[in-house]
Coordinates of C-alpha atoms in Angstrom, one line a residue:
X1 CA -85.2 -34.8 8.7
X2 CA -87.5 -35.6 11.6
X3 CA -90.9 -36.4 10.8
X4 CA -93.6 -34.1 13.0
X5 CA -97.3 -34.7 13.2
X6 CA -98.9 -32.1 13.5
X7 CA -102.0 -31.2 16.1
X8 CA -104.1 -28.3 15.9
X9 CA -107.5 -28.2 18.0
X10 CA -109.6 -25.3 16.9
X11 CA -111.7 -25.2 20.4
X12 CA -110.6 -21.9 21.8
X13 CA -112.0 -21.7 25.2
X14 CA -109.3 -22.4 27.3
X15 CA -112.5 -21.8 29.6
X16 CA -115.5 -22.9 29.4
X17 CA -118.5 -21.0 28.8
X18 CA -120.7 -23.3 31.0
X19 CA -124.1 -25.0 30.0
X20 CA -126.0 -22.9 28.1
X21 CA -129.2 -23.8 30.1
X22 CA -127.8 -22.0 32.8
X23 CA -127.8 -18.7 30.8
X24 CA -131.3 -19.4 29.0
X25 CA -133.7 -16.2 29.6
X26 CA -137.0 -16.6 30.4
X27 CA -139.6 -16.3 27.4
X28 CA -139.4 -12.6 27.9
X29 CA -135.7 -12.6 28.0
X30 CA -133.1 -12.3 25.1
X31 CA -129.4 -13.0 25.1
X32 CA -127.4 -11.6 22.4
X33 CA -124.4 -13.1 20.4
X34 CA -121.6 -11.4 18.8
X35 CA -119.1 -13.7 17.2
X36 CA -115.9 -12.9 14.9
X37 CA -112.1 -13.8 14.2
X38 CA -109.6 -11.8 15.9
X39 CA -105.9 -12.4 16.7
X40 CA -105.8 -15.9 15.1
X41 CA -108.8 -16.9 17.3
X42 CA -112.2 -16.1 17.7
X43 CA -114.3 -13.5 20.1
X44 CA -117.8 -14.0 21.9
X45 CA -119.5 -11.3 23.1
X46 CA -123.0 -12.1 25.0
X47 CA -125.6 -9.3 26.3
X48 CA -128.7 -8.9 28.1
X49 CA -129.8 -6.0 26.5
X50 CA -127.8 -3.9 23.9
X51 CA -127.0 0.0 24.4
X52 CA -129.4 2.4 23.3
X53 CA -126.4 4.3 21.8
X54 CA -125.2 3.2 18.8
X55 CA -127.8 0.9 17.1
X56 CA -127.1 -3.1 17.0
X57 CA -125.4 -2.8 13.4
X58 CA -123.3 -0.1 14.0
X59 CA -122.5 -1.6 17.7
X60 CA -121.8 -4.8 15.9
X61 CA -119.3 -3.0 14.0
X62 CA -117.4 -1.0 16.2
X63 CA -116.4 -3.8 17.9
X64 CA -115.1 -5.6 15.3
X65 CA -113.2 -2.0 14.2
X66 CA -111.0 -1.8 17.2
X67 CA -110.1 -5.6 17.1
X68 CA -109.0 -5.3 13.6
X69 CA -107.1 -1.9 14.7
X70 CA -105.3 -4.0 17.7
X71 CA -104.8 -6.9 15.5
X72 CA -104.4 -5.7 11.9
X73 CA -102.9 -2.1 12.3
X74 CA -100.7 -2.6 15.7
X75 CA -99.9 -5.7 17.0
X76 CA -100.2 -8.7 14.6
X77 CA -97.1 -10.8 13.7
X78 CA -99.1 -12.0 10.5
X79 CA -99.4 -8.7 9.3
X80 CA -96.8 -7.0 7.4
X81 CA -97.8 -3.6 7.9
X82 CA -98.5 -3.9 11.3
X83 CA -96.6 -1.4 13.9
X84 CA -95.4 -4.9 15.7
X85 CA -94.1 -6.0 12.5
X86 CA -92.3 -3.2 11.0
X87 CA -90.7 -2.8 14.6
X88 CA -88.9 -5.8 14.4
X89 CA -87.4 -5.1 11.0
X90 CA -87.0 -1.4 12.0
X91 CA -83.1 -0.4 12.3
X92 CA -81.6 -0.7 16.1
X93 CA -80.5 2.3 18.0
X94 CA -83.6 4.6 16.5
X95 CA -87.0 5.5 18.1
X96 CA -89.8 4.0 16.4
X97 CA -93.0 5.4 16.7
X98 CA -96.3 3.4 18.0
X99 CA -99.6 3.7 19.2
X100 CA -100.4 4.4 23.2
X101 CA -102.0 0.6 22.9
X102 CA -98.3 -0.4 22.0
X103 CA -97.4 1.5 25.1
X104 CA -99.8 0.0 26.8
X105 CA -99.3 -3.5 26.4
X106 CA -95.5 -3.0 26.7
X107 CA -95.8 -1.5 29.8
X108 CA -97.7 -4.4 31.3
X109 CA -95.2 -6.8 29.5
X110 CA -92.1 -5.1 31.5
X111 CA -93.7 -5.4 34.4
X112 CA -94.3 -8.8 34.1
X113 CA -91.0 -9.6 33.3
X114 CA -89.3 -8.3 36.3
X115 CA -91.9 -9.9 38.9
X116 CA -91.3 -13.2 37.3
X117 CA -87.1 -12.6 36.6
X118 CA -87.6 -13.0 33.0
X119 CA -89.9 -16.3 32.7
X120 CA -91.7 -14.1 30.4
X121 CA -90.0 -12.0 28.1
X122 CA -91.8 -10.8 25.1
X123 CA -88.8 -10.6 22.8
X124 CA -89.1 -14.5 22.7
X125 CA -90.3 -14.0 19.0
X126 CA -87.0 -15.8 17.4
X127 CA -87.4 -18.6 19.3
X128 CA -91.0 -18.9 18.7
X129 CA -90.7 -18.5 14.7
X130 CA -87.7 -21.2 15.1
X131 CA -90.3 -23.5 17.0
X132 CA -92.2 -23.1 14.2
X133 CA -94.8 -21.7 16.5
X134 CA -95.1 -18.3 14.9
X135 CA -95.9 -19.9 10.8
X136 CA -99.6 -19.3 11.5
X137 CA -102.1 -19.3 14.5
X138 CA -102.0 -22.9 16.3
X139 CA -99.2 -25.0 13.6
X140 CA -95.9 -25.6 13.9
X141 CA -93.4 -26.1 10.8
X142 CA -92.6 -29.2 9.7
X143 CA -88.9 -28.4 9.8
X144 CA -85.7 -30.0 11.8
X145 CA -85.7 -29.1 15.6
X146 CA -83.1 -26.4 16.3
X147 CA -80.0 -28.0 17.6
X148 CA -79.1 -26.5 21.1
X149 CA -76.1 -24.3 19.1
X150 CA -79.0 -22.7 17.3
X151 CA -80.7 -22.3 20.7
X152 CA -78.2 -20.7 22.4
X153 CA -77.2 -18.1 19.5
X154 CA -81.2 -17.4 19.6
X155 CA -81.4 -16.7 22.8
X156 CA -78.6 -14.2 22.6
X157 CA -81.8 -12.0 21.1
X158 CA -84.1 -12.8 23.8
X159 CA -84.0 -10.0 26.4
X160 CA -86.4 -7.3 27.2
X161 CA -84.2 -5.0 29.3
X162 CA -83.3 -4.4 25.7
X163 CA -86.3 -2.7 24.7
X164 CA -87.0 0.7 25.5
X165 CA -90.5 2.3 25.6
X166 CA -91.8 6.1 26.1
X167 CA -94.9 7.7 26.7
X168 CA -95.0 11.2 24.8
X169 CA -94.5 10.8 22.2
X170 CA -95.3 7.0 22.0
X171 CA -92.1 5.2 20.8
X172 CA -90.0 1.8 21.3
X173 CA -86.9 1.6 20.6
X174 CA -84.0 -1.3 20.7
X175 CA -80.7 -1.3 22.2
X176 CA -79.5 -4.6 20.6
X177 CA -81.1 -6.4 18.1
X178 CA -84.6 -8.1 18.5
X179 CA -88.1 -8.9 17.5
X180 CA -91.2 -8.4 20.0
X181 CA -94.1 -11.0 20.1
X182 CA -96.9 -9.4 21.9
X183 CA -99.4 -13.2 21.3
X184 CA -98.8 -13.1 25.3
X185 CA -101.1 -10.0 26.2
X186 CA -102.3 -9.1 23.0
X187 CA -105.3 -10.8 23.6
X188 CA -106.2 -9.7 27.0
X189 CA -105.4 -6.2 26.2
X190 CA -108.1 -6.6 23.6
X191 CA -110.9 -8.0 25.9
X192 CA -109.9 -4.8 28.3
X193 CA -110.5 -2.6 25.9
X194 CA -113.6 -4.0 24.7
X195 CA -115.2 -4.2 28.6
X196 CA -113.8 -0.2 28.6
X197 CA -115.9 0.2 25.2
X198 CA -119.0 -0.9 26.9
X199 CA -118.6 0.5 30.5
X200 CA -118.7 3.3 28.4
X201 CA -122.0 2.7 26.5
X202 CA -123.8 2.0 30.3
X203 CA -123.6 -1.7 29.7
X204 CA -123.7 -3.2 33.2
X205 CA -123.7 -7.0 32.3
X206 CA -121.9 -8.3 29.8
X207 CA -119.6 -11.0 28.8
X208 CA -116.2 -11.4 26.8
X209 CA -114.3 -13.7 25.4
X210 CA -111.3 -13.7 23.4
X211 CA -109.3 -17.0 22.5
X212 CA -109.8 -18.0 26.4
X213 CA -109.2 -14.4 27.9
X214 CA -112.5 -13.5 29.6
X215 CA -114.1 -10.0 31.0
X216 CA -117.2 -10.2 32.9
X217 CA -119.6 -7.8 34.6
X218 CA -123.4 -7.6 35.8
X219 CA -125.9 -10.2 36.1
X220 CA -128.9 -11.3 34.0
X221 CA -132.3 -9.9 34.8
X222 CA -133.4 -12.3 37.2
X223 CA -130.2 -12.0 39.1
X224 CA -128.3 -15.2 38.0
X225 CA -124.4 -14.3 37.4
X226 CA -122.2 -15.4 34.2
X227 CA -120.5 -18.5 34.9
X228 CA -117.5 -19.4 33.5
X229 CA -115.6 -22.5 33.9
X230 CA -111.9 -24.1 34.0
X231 CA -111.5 -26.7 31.3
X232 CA -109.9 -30.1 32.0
X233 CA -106.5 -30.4 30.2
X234 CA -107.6 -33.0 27.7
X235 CA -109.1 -33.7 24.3
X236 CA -112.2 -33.2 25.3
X237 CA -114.5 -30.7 26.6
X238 CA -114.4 -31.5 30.7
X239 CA -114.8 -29.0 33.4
X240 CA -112.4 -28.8 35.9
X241 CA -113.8 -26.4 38.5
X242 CA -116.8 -24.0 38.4
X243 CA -116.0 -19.9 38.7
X244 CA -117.9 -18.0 41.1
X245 CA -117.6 -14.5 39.8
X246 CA -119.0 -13.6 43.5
X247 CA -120.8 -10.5 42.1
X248 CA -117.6 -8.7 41.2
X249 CA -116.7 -7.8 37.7
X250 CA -113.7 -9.9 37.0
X251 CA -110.8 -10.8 34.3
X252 CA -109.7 -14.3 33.7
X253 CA -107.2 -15.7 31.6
X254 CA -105.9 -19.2 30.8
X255 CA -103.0 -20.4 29.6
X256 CA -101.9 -24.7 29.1
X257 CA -99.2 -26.8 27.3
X258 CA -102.0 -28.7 26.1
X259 CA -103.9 -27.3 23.1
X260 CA -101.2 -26.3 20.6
X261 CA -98.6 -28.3 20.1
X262 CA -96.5 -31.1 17.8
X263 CA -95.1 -34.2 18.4
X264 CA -91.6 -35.2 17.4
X265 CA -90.0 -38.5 17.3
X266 CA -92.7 -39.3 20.3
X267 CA -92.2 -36.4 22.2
X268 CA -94.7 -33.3 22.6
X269 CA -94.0 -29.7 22.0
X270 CA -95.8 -26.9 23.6
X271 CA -96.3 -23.3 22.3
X272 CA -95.4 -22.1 25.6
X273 CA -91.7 -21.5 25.1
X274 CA -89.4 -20.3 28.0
X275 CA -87.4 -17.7 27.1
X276 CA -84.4 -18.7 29.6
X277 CA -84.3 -22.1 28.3
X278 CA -85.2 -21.4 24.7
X279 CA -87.2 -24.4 24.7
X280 CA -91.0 -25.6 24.6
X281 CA -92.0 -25.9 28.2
X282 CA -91.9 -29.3 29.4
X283 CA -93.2 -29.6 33.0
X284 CA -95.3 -30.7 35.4
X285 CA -97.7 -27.9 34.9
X286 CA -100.6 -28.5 32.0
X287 CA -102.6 -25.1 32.5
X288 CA -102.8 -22.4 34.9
X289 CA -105.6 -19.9 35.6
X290 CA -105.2 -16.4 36.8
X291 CA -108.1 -13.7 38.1
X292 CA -107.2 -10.0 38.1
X293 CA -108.3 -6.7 37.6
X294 CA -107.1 -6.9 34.0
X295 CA -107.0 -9.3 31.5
X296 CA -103.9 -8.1 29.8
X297 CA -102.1 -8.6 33.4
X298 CA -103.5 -12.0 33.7
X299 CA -103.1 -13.1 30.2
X300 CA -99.4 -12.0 30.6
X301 CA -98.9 -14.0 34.7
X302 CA -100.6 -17.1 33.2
X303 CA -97.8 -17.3 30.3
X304 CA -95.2 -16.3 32.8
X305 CA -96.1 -19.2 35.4
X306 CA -96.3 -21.9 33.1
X307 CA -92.5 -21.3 32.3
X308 CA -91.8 -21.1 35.8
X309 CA -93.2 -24.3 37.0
X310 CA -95.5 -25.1 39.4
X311 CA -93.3 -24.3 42.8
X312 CA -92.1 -21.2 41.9
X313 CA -95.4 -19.5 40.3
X314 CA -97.1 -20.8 43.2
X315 CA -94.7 -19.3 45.4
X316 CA -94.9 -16.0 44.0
X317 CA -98.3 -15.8 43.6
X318 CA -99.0 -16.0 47.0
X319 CA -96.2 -13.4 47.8
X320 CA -98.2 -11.0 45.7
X321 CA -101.4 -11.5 46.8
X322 CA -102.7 -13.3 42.8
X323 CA -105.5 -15.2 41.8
X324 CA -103.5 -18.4 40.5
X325 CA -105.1 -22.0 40.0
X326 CA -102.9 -24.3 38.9
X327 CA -103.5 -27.6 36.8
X328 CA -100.4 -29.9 36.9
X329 CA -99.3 -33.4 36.2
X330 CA -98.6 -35.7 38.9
X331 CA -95.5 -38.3 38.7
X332 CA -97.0 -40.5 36.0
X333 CA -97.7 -37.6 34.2
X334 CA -100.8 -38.9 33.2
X335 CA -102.8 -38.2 36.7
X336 CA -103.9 -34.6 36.9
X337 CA -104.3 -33.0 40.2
X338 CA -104.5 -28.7 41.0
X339 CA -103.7 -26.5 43.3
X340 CA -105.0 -22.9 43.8
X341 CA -103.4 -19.8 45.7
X342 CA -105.8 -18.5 48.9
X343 CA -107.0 -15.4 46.6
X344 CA -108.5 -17.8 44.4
X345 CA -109.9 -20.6 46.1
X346 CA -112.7 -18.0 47.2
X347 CA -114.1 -18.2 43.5
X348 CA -114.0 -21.4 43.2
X349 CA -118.0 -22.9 43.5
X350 CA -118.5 -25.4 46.1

């Protein structure tokens, strides 16, 4: 039996939340906090001024309500009864019916997959759970490492052109046997619909954070912007580069080897596994960055470059016009260095 030691670092911002002097209101000024557990992580939510519709309890509330719905009812591996969960043990070959925020994260998932030829493929969840990646939120088992026969009969279940997916009524259904994982976009999808909740409520600044994922929109009173920040792959709480939101409202998502992860016989092993490989990703890349109109598409693109490697994510990227920054180990692979596509490097601060 191989002996594992185990890492788990319970700082969730994959980005910063830079200094909190910068955000400090003037004596007449208040910013408000919201924090909670979601998803196996944790959610931020900060406001200049809360809606005059509902009141601050009830507000308080509903936001927690629809992450526990996302999490707890839908899409939640740790939950038994969720829709995700009873999916994967429902019988092959039969509809199963879901939520439109099943849908809706699927549909993003598929899309995902085909730009990036399968580097990220939500049906991964075998090879995940044989990683040991999928026990509970940021630990892997303490188990043997799958032999590569193991690998390769896993990854005979890994493939979502497998999965199908309709609209009306809102159903999946499985061609060959497999188990979805949705820890990819789930959280994104859950900061979108959060920044939906409060474009709703007239909220025109406001801040959102979900294990790294990030929507912001609006200023503070005196016209200062939220700043958010890239962190520095390493132990310790660095910034990498500054974010200039520019104004715009924007969604930002993070994903790195670097954070979760075990170490086996002197070797490390990400969370990020790739699902053409069926192994922890293991190059040069130690985090990527994307900014897009959605956090659910960049929290899916971040996962689907770091399996693709620096070259190709930065190649496509470009092709497509994306927001990318990349973080990547140089030859020693202990010098960092980054890279960033042209439809990023204008939100960098200088």
């Amino acid at each position: 039996m191989k002996q594992l030691r185990r890492f788990r670092y319970t700082l969730t911002f994959l980005l910063l939340f830079l200094a909190w002097t910068w955000l400090r209101p003037e004596p007449d000024q208040e910013v408000y906090q919201l924090q909670g557990q979601t998803m196996g992580t944790t959610y931020s939510v900060r406001l200049w001024q809360f809606p005059d519709s509902p009141g601050r309890e009830e507000f308080a509330a509903g936001i927690q309500e629809q992450l526990d719905r996302l999490d707890k009812e839908l899409m939640s591996l740790y939950a038994e009864d969720s829709q995700v969960s009873r999916f994967n043990r429902a019988v092959t070959g039969e509809w199963f019916p879901v939520a439109d925020e099943v849908i809706d994260v699927i549909e993003v998932a598929e899309q995902v997959s085909e730009l990036s030829g399968g580097a990220f493929d939500i049906t991964v969840e075998p090879l995940v759970q044989r990683w040991g990646f999928a026990e509970q939120p940021g630990a892997a088992s303490e188990g043997q490492l799958p032999t590569q026969a193991e690998l390769e009969e896993l990854r005979v279940q890994v493939d979502y052109r497998q999965l199908e997916w309709r609209r009306d009524p809102a159903a999946l259904r499985k061609r060959a046997p497999l188990r979805i994982d949705l820890g990819g976009v789930a959280k994104g999808y859950a900061v979108d619909v959060l920044a939906g909740y409060f474009d709703s409520l007239g909220l025109g600044s406001y801040f959102i954070e979900i294990g790294g994922e990030i929507r912001l929109r609006g200023s503070r009173p005196d016209g200062g912007q939220w700043v958010p920040a890239i962190e520095r792959p390493s132990q310790g709480r660095e910034v990498q580069a500054v974010i200039d939101p520019q104004g715009e409202p924007i969604a930002l998502a993070g994903s790195g080897d670097y954070r979760n992860f075990f170490v086996a016989d002197g070797r490390r092993y990400s969370h990020e596994i790739d699902p053409q490989t069926g192994r922890p990703v293991d190059g040069e890349l130690a985090a990527v960055y994307v900014i897009s109109e959605s956090a659910v598409l960049a929290d899916a693109l971040t996962t689907a470059f770091m399996a693709m490697g620096l070259s190709e994510a930065r190649e496509l990227a470009i092709a497509n016009d994306m927001a990318a920054y990349f973080i990547y180990r140089q030859a020693d692979r202990e010098t960092l260095a980054d890279d960033m596509t042209p439809a990023f490097a204008g939100y960098i601060e200088r």
